[in-house]
Amino acid sequence: FGARGKGNAGFGGGAAAHYEPVERVINITKMKGGGALAHEWFHALDNLIPESMGLDAGSDSMVTEDAAVRAALPPQVAKAIEGLVSAMRQGDQQGRMDMDIAQVMRDKAAHYANNAPTYGEGSLIRQVFNAKGLDEAFAAIKAREDALKASKALRGKKLTAKDSVLYNDWRAVAAAHHTPADQGVASVPVGEKMSSFALEAGKLDAGGSKPYWNKTLELSARAFQSYVEDRLSEKGQKNDYLSAKADNKFYHDPILGGSKPFPEGEERVRINKAFDSLFESLRGTGVLDGVFAMML
């Protein structure tokens, strides 16, 4: 309790609530620790699972982050952890970024649009210009790029810089074609589709030098806070020392908007079920008992 660092937490002195994997310590401060114990406890569980089974995974390894370590766990435990990671990350939300529309690309798009009918129905140019919108056009380009990548992989090769330039040019042309002429910027889809939980975490990380909010171990700890509060609430119970304010309503301004650090809605229900499955597997294999023994 308040043992790491000196001075007031949050003012360059004592450390706020955190878990130290090497020392196996959860640090809780008087004013900064309340409401964070469940979060830090899950970090400890995440870290101690391999060692409780006698696996040499490294003192700072986290099973939610390390797929290689998960592969060495009992199959039912590995499956449950994979299920939790999937529940937290997979979804139908699409990350986006702004792309400037250069006039040269509008000219090129106009040229291609005039010539598109002369190409075969399955050609990329037809798919891009017959698409119902920018997202559909980008999906067609990505599918073609992924197909080439898979084909080259079978021959032990990788996409070249020339390949990347080609497909990025196609994306610029698609953006120019599917964006109104009076708009100089297009909102284009980027990356794979994901959950709202992961998407919002990515927004929180935007502009930072290193990812934090969107790291799987941090998604897991925040989701566990939500799980603890929800399962306690179902029993008519509450414990603000274990977890406090694991609900996005506390971080959202009705006028200015705000961040969404915790899962919500259907995703939260799905993630909670994944935690149920995880703890069932940990209890059934004796892994949870082994972790508890290490925490004493």
Tab-separated table of C-alpha atoms in Angstrom:
chain	number	residue	atom	x	y	z
A	1	PHE	CA	0.000	0.000	0.000
A	2	GLY	CA	1.682	3.188	-1.226
A	3	ALA	CA	5.082	1.472	-1.160
A	4	ARG	CA	6.348	2.385	-4.640
A	5	GLY	CA	7.936	5.828	-4.867
A	6	LYS	CA	7.673	8.792	-2.537
A	7	GLY	CA	5.375	11.804	-2.334
A	8	ASN	CA	1.858	12.321	-3.608
A	9	ALA	CA	0.733	9.971	-6.354
A	10	GLY	CA	0.065	11.786	-9.587
A	11	PHE	CA	2.397	14.695	-8.752
A	12	GLY	CA	5.694	13.163	-9.817
A	13	GLY	CA	6.092	11.318	-6.544
A	14	GLY	CA	4.457	8.112	-5.390
A	15	ALA	CA	3.275	5.756	-8.106
A	16	ALA	CA	-0.431	5.364	-8.828
A	17	ALA	CA	-2.094	1.945	-8.773
A	18	HIS	CA	-0.207	-0.540	-10.934
A	19	TYR	CA	1.065	-4.123	-11.173
A	20	GLU	CA	4.774	-4.957	-11.411
A	21	PRO	CA	5.257	-8.331	-13.149
A	22	VAL	CA	8.920	-8.792	-12.184
A	23	GLU	CA	8.387	-8.104	-8.474
A	24	ARG	CA	4.869	-9.590	-8.520
A	25	VAL	CA	3.552	-6.554	-6.661
A	26	ILE	CA	0.230	-4.730	-6.850
A	27	ASN	CA	0.766	-1.181	-5.636
A	28	ILE	CA	-2.306	0.567	-4.258
A	29	THR	CA	-2.215	4.162	-3.003
A	30	LYS	CA	-4.678	5.809	-0.640
A	31	MET	CA	-6.268	8.201	-3.133
A	32	LYS	CA	-5.330	6.628	-6.479
A	33	GLY	CA	-5.781	2.970	-5.673
A	34	GLY	CA	-9.430	2.739	-4.719
A	35	GLY	CA	-11.466	1.417	-7.633
A	36	ALA	CA	-8.456	-0.079	-9.419
A	37	LEU	CA	-7.820	-3.277	-7.470
A	38	ALA	CA	-9.765	-5.544	-9.858
A	39	HIS	CA	-7.902	-4.005	-12.809
A	40	GLU	CA	-4.496	-4.685	-11.278
A	41	TRP	CA	-5.545	-8.122	-9.984
A	42	PHE	CA	-6.334	-9.232	-13.522
A	43	HIS	CA	-2.890	-8.078	-14.653
A	44	ALA	CA	-1.494	-10.363	-11.941
A	45	LEU	CA	-3.646	-13.284	-13.081
A	46	ASP	CA	-2.667	-12.612	-16.709
A	47	ASN	CA	0.997	-12.739	-15.699
A	48	LEU	CA	0.960	-15.656	-13.236
A	49	ILE	CA	-0.957	-18.286	-15.219
A	50	PRO	CA	2.097	-19.700	-17.063
A	51	GLU	CA	4.338	-19.846	-13.979
A	52	SER	CA	1.603	-21.499	-11.924
A	53	MET	CA	1.848	-24.355	-14.426
A	54	GLY	CA	5.629	-24.512	-14.374
A	55	LEU	CA	6.065	-22.840	-17.764
A	56	ASP	CA	9.084	-20.604	-18.345
A	57	ALA	CA	7.335	-17.754	-20.130
A	58	GLY	CA	9.414	-14.837	-18.884
A	59	SER	CA	8.720	-12.788	-15.784
A	60	ASP	CA	6.813	-10.072	-17.660
A	61	SER	CA	4.832	-12.301	-20.035
A	62	MET	CA	1.057	-11.825	-20.243
A	63	VAL	CA	-1.023	-14.666	-21.683
A	64	THR	CA	-3.552	-12.296	-23.258
A	65	GLU	CA	-0.686	-10.730	-25.250
A	66	ASP	CA	1.483	-13.772	-26.001
A	67	ALA	CA	-0.029	-16.306	-28.415
A	68	ALA	CA	3.045	-18.552	-28.156
A	69	VAL	CA	2.571	-18.880	-24.393
A	70	ARG	CA	-1.141	-19.579	-24.822
A	71	ALA	CA	-0.290	-22.477	-27.128
A	72	ALA	CA	1.540	-24.189	-24.248
A	73	LEU	CA	-1.458	-23.993	-21.892
A	74	PRO	CA	-4.074	-26.743	-21.478
A	75	PRO	CA	-6.248	-26.692	-24.634
A	76	GLN	CA	-9.421	-25.639	-22.805
A	77	VAL	CA	-7.610	-22.755	-21.096
A	78	ALA	CA	-5.951	-21.624	-24.316
A	79	LYS	CA	-9.314	-21.775	-26.105
A	80	ALA	CA	-10.990	-19.719	-23.370
A	81	ILE	CA	-8.296	-17.032	-23.509
A	82	GLU	CA	-8.498	-16.923	-27.305
A	83	GLY	CA	-12.254	-16.561	-26.929
A	84	LEU	CA	-11.806	-13.612	-24.575
A	85	VAL	CA	-9.356	-11.882	-26.919
A	86	SER	CA	-11.715	-12.417	-29.867
A	87	ALA	CA	-14.699	-11.120	-27.881
A	88	MET	CA	-12.780	-7.962	-27.017
A	89	ARG	CA	-11.305	-7.299	-30.460
A	90	GLN	CA	-13.595	-8.652	-33.150
A	91	GLY	CA	-16.572	-6.697	-34.439
A	92	ASP	CA	-18.004	-4.781	-37.358
A	93	GLN	CA	-16.573	-1.329	-36.628
A	94	GLN	CA	-14.200	0.210	-39.143
A	95	GLY	CA	-11.295	2.487	-38.325
A	96	ARG	CA	-11.067	5.576	-40.540
A	97	MET	CA	-8.624	8.311	-41.467
A	98	ASP	CA	-8.784	11.497	-43.541
A	99	MET	CA	-7.161	11.447	-46.978
A	100	ASP	CA	-6.508	14.573	-49.000
A	101	ILE	CA	-7.892	14.348	-52.534
A	102	ALA	CA	-5.288	15.589	-55.025
A	103	GLN	CA	-6.529	17.057	-58.331
A	104	VAL	CA	-4.264	14.716	-60.244
A	105	MET	CA	-6.143	11.778	-58.734
A	106	ARG	CA	-9.493	13.320	-59.683
A	107	ASP	CA	-8.217	13.618	-63.260
A	108	LYS	CA	-6.978	10.024	-63.211
A	109	ALA	CA	-10.274	8.827	-61.700
A	110	ALA	CA	-12.234	10.611	-64.449
A	111	HIS	CA	-10.047	8.959	-67.097
A	112	TYR	CA	-10.473	5.489	-65.591
A	113	ALA	CA	-14.223	5.998	-65.159
A	114	ASN	CA	-14.568	6.652	-68.887
A	115	ASN	CA	-12.613	3.519	-69.746
A	116	ALA	CA	-13.944	1.187	-67.045
A	117	PRO	CA	-16.762	-0.232	-69.250
A	118	THR	CA	-14.171	-1.604	-71.680
A	119	TYR	CA	-12.674	-3.855	-68.989
A	120	GLY	CA	-13.938	-7.268	-67.902
A	121	GLU	CA	-16.609	-7.565	-65.212
A	122	GLY	CA	-14.159	-9.137	-62.765
A	123	SER	CA	-11.444	-6.557	-63.276
A	124	LEU	CA	-10.385	-4.349	-60.385
A	125	ILE	CA	-11.183	-1.190	-62.304
A	126	ARG	CA	-14.777	-2.331	-62.789
A	127	GLN	CA	-15.088	-3.311	-59.139
A	128	VAL	CA	-13.775	0.066	-57.969
A	129	PHE	CA	-15.995	2.162	-60.216
A	130	ASN	CA	-19.106	-0.015	-59.891
A	131	ALA	CA	-18.837	-0.011	-56.088
A	132	LYS	CA	-21.777	1.549	-54.225
A	133	GLY	CA	-19.439	3.627	-52.093
A	134	LEU	CA	-15.904	4.193	-50.890
A	135	ASP	CA	-15.912	1.382	-48.325
A	136	GLU	CA	-17.000	-1.170	-50.938
A	137	ALA	CA	-14.320	0.074	-53.338
A	138	PHE	CA	-11.634	-0.167	-50.663
A	139	ALA	CA	-12.813	-3.683	-49.777
A	140	ALA	CA	-12.383	-4.745	-53.403
A	141	ILE	CA	-8.871	-3.304	-53.503
A	142	LYS	CA	-7.914	-5.012	-50.241
A	143	ALA	CA	-9.292	-8.349	-51.452
A	144	ARG	CA	-7.179	-8.118	-54.599
A	145	GLU	CA	-4.107	-7.087	-52.608
A	146	ASP	CA	-4.626	-9.943	-50.110
A	147	ALA	CA	-5.001	-12.439	-52.955
A	148	LEU	CA	-1.697	-11.339	-54.473
A	149	LYS	CA	-0.038	-11.476	-51.061
A	150	ALA	CA	-1.281	-15.047	-50.511
A	151	SER	CA	-0.173	-16.104	-53.995
A	152	LYS	CA	3.323	-14.742	-53.464
A	153	ALA	CA	3.540	-16.320	-50.012
A	154	LEU	CA	3.018	-19.754	-51.566
A	155	ARG	CA	6.144	-19.081	-53.636
A	156	GLY	CA	8.086	-17.795	-50.659
A	157	LYS	CA	7.850	-14.179	-51.749
A	158	LYS	CA	6.420	-10.959	-50.336
A	159	LEU	CA	4.637	-7.946	-51.739
A	160	THR	CA	7.124	-5.534	-53.266
A	161	ALA	CA	7.273	-1.767	-52.821
A	162	LYS	CA	5.947	-1.507	-56.377
A	163	ASP	CA	2.927	-3.621	-55.429
A	164	SER	CA	2.192	-1.391	-52.432
A	165	VAL	CA	2.452	1.773	-54.542
A	166	LEU	CA	0.060	0.285	-57.096
A	167	TYR	CA	-2.652	-0.561	-54.579
A	168	ASN	CA	-2.220	2.722	-52.713
A	169	ASP	CA	-2.698	4.529	-56.039
A	170	TRP	CA	-5.888	2.564	-56.540
A	171	ARG	CA	-7.070	3.667	-53.102
A	172	ALA	CA	-6.345	7.302	-53.972
A	173	VAL	CA	-8.258	6.947	-57.245
A	174	ALA	CA	-11.187	5.288	-55.459
A	175	ALA	CA	-11.264	8.071	-52.871
A	176	ALA	CA	-11.269	10.704	-55.617
A	177	HIS	CA	-14.056	8.983	-57.545
A	178	HIS	CA	-16.362	8.336	-54.586
A	179	THR	CA	-15.908	11.725	-52.901
A	180	PRO	CA	-17.984	14.756	-54.041
A	181	ALA	CA	-16.041	17.277	-56.101
A	182	ASP	CA	-16.553	20.031	-53.524
A	183	GLN	CA	-14.851	17.983	-50.782
A	184	GLY	CA	-11.079	18.052	-50.561
A	185	VAL	CA	-10.843	15.321	-47.934
A	186	ALA	CA	-12.207	11.775	-47.909
A	187	SER	CA	-12.866	9.656	-44.825
A	188	VAL	CA	-11.333	6.337	-45.825
A	189	PRO	CA	-11.467	2.951	-44.046
A	190	VAL	CA	-8.190	1.657	-42.599
A	191	GLY	CA	-7.188	-1.695	-41.165
A	192	GLU	CA	-9.376	-4.651	-40.282
A	193	LYS	CA	-12.862	-4.342	-38.853
A	194	MET	CA	-12.950	-4.507	-35.077
A	195	SER	CA	-15.099	-4.133	-31.991
A	196	SER	CA	-16.225	-0.728	-30.766
A	197	PHE	CA	-14.197	-1.442	-27.609
A	198	ALA	CA	-10.982	-1.821	-29.629
A	199	LEU	CA	-11.851	1.060	-31.955
A	200	GLU	CA	-12.396	3.474	-29.077
A	201	ALA	CA	-9.169	2.287	-27.417
A	202	GLY	CA	-7.331	3.083	-30.635
A	203	LYS	CA	-8.769	6.594	-30.561
A	204	LEU	CA	-7.479	7.029	-27.008
A	205	ASP	CA	-4.018	6.009	-28.220
A	206	ALA	CA	-4.079	8.374	-31.211
A	207	GLY	CA	-1.170	10.784	-31.118
A	208	GLY	CA	0.692	8.865	-28.438
A	209	SER	CA	4.220	7.599	-28.982
A	210	LYS	CA	3.306	4.090	-27.793
A	211	PRO	CA	0.045	2.121	-27.699
A	212	TYR	CA	-1.423	1.713	-24.238
A	213	TRP	CA	-5.213	1.703	-24.229
A	214	ASN	CA	-5.412	-0.734	-27.159
A	215	LYS	CA	-2.884	-3.249	-25.850
A	216	THR	CA	-4.642	-6.552	-25.241
A	217	LEU	CA	-3.481	-6.720	-21.634
A	218	GLU	CA	-5.034	-3.299	-20.942
A	219	LEU	CA	-8.249	-4.124	-22.805
A	220	SER	CA	-8.439	-7.267	-20.661
A	221	ALA	CA	-7.940	-5.462	-17.348
A	222	ARG	CA	-10.540	-2.783	-18.140
A	223	ALA	CA	-12.977	-5.402	-19.405
A	224	PHE	CA	-12.445	-7.354	-16.177
A	225	GLN	CA	-13.424	-4.253	-14.219
A	226	SER	CA	-16.680	-4.174	-16.187
A	227	TYR	CA	-17.179	-7.887	-15.554
A	228	VAL	CA	-16.649	-7.524	-11.799
A	229	GLU	CA	-19.093	-4.624	-11.535
A	230	ASP	CA	-21.727	-6.363	-13.665
A	231	ARG	CA	-21.548	-9.702	-11.849
A	232	LEU	CA	-21.698	-7.954	-8.457
A	233	SER	CA	-24.646	-5.839	-9.615
A	234	GLU	CA	-26.533	-8.987	-10.631
A	235	LYS	CA	-26.293	-10.044	-6.973
A	236	GLY	CA	-27.362	-6.637	-5.708
A	237	GLN	CA	-23.817	-5.923	-4.574
A	238	LYS	CA	-21.245	-3.189	-5.144
A	239	ASN	CA	-17.594	-2.738	-4.204
A	240	ASP	CA	-16.033	0.535	-5.309
A	241	TYR	CA	-12.653	-0.497	-3.953
A	242	LEU	CA	-12.523	-3.425	-6.350
A	243	SER	CA	-13.762	-1.369	-9.285
A	244	ALA	CA	-15.328	2.035	-9.667
A	245	LYS	CA	-16.926	3.752	-12.658
A	246	ALA	CA	-16.315	1.019	-15.241
A	247	ASP	CA	-19.053	2.574	-17.346
A	248	ASN	CA	-18.608	4.953	-20.271
A	249	LYS	CA	-21.343	7.265	-18.979
A	250	PHE	CA	-18.762	8.647	-16.540
A	251	TYR	CA	-16.447	9.663	-19.380
A	252	HIS	CA	-18.889	11.164	-21.867
A	253	ASP	CA	-19.992	14.774	-22.137
A	254	PRO	CA	-23.407	15.118	-23.882
A	255	ILE	CA	-22.150	18.208	-25.751
A	256	LEU	CA	-18.426	17.689	-26.220
A	257	GLY	CA	-18.494	13.918	-26.513
A	258	GLY	CA	-15.689	12.063	-24.813
A	259	SER	CA	-13.822	8.811	-24.479
A	260	LYS	CA	-15.185	5.285	-24.153
A	261	PRO	CA	-12.562	3.251	-22.305
A	262	PHE	CA	-14.885	0.396	-21.301
A	263	PRO	CA	-16.938	-2.116	-23.295
A	264	GLU	CA	-20.647	-1.425	-23.554
A	265	GLY	CA	-23.904	-2.833	-24.919
A	266	GLU	CA	-23.937	-6.189	-26.680
A	267	GLU	CA	-20.147	-6.298	-26.738
A	268	ARG	CA	-20.016	-6.017	-22.964
A	269	VAL	CA	-22.457	-8.919	-22.610
A	270	ARG	CA	-20.355	-11.009	-25.019
A	271	ILE	CA	-17.111	-10.191	-23.204
A	272	ASN	CA	-18.658	-11.009	-19.810
A	273	LYS	CA	-19.654	-14.434	-21.125
A	274	ALA	CA	-16.087	-14.939	-22.335
A	275	PHE	CA	-14.841	-14.198	-18.807
A	276	ASP	CA	-17.320	-16.748	-17.431
A	277	SER	CA	-15.866	-19.343	-19.811
A	278	LEU	CA	-12.313	-18.381	-18.888
A	279	PHE	CA	-12.856	-18.778	-15.152
A	280	GLU	CA	-14.733	-22.016	-15.643
A	281	SER	CA	-11.742	-23.416	-17.544
A	282	LEU	CA	-9.245	-22.075	-14.980
A	283	ARG	CA	-11.182	-23.683	-12.135
A	284	GLY	CA	-11.739	-26.953	-14.007
A	285	THR	CA	-8.031	-27.430	-14.751
A	286	GLY	CA	-6.777	-26.348	-11.332
A	287	VAL	CA	-4.901	-23.403	-12.856
A	288	LEU	CA	-6.815	-20.864	-10.766
A	289	ASP	CA	-5.876	-22.690	-7.543
A	290	GLY	CA	-2.252	-22.606	-8.623
A	291	VAL	CA	-2.404	-18.847	-9.236
A	292	PHE	CA	-4.088	-18.221	-5.880
A	293	ALA	CA	-1.329	-20.210	-4.161
A	294	MET	CA	1.274	-17.957	-5.745
A	295	MET	CA	-0.567	-14.839	-4.579
A	296	LEU	CA	-0.486	-15.820	-0.904
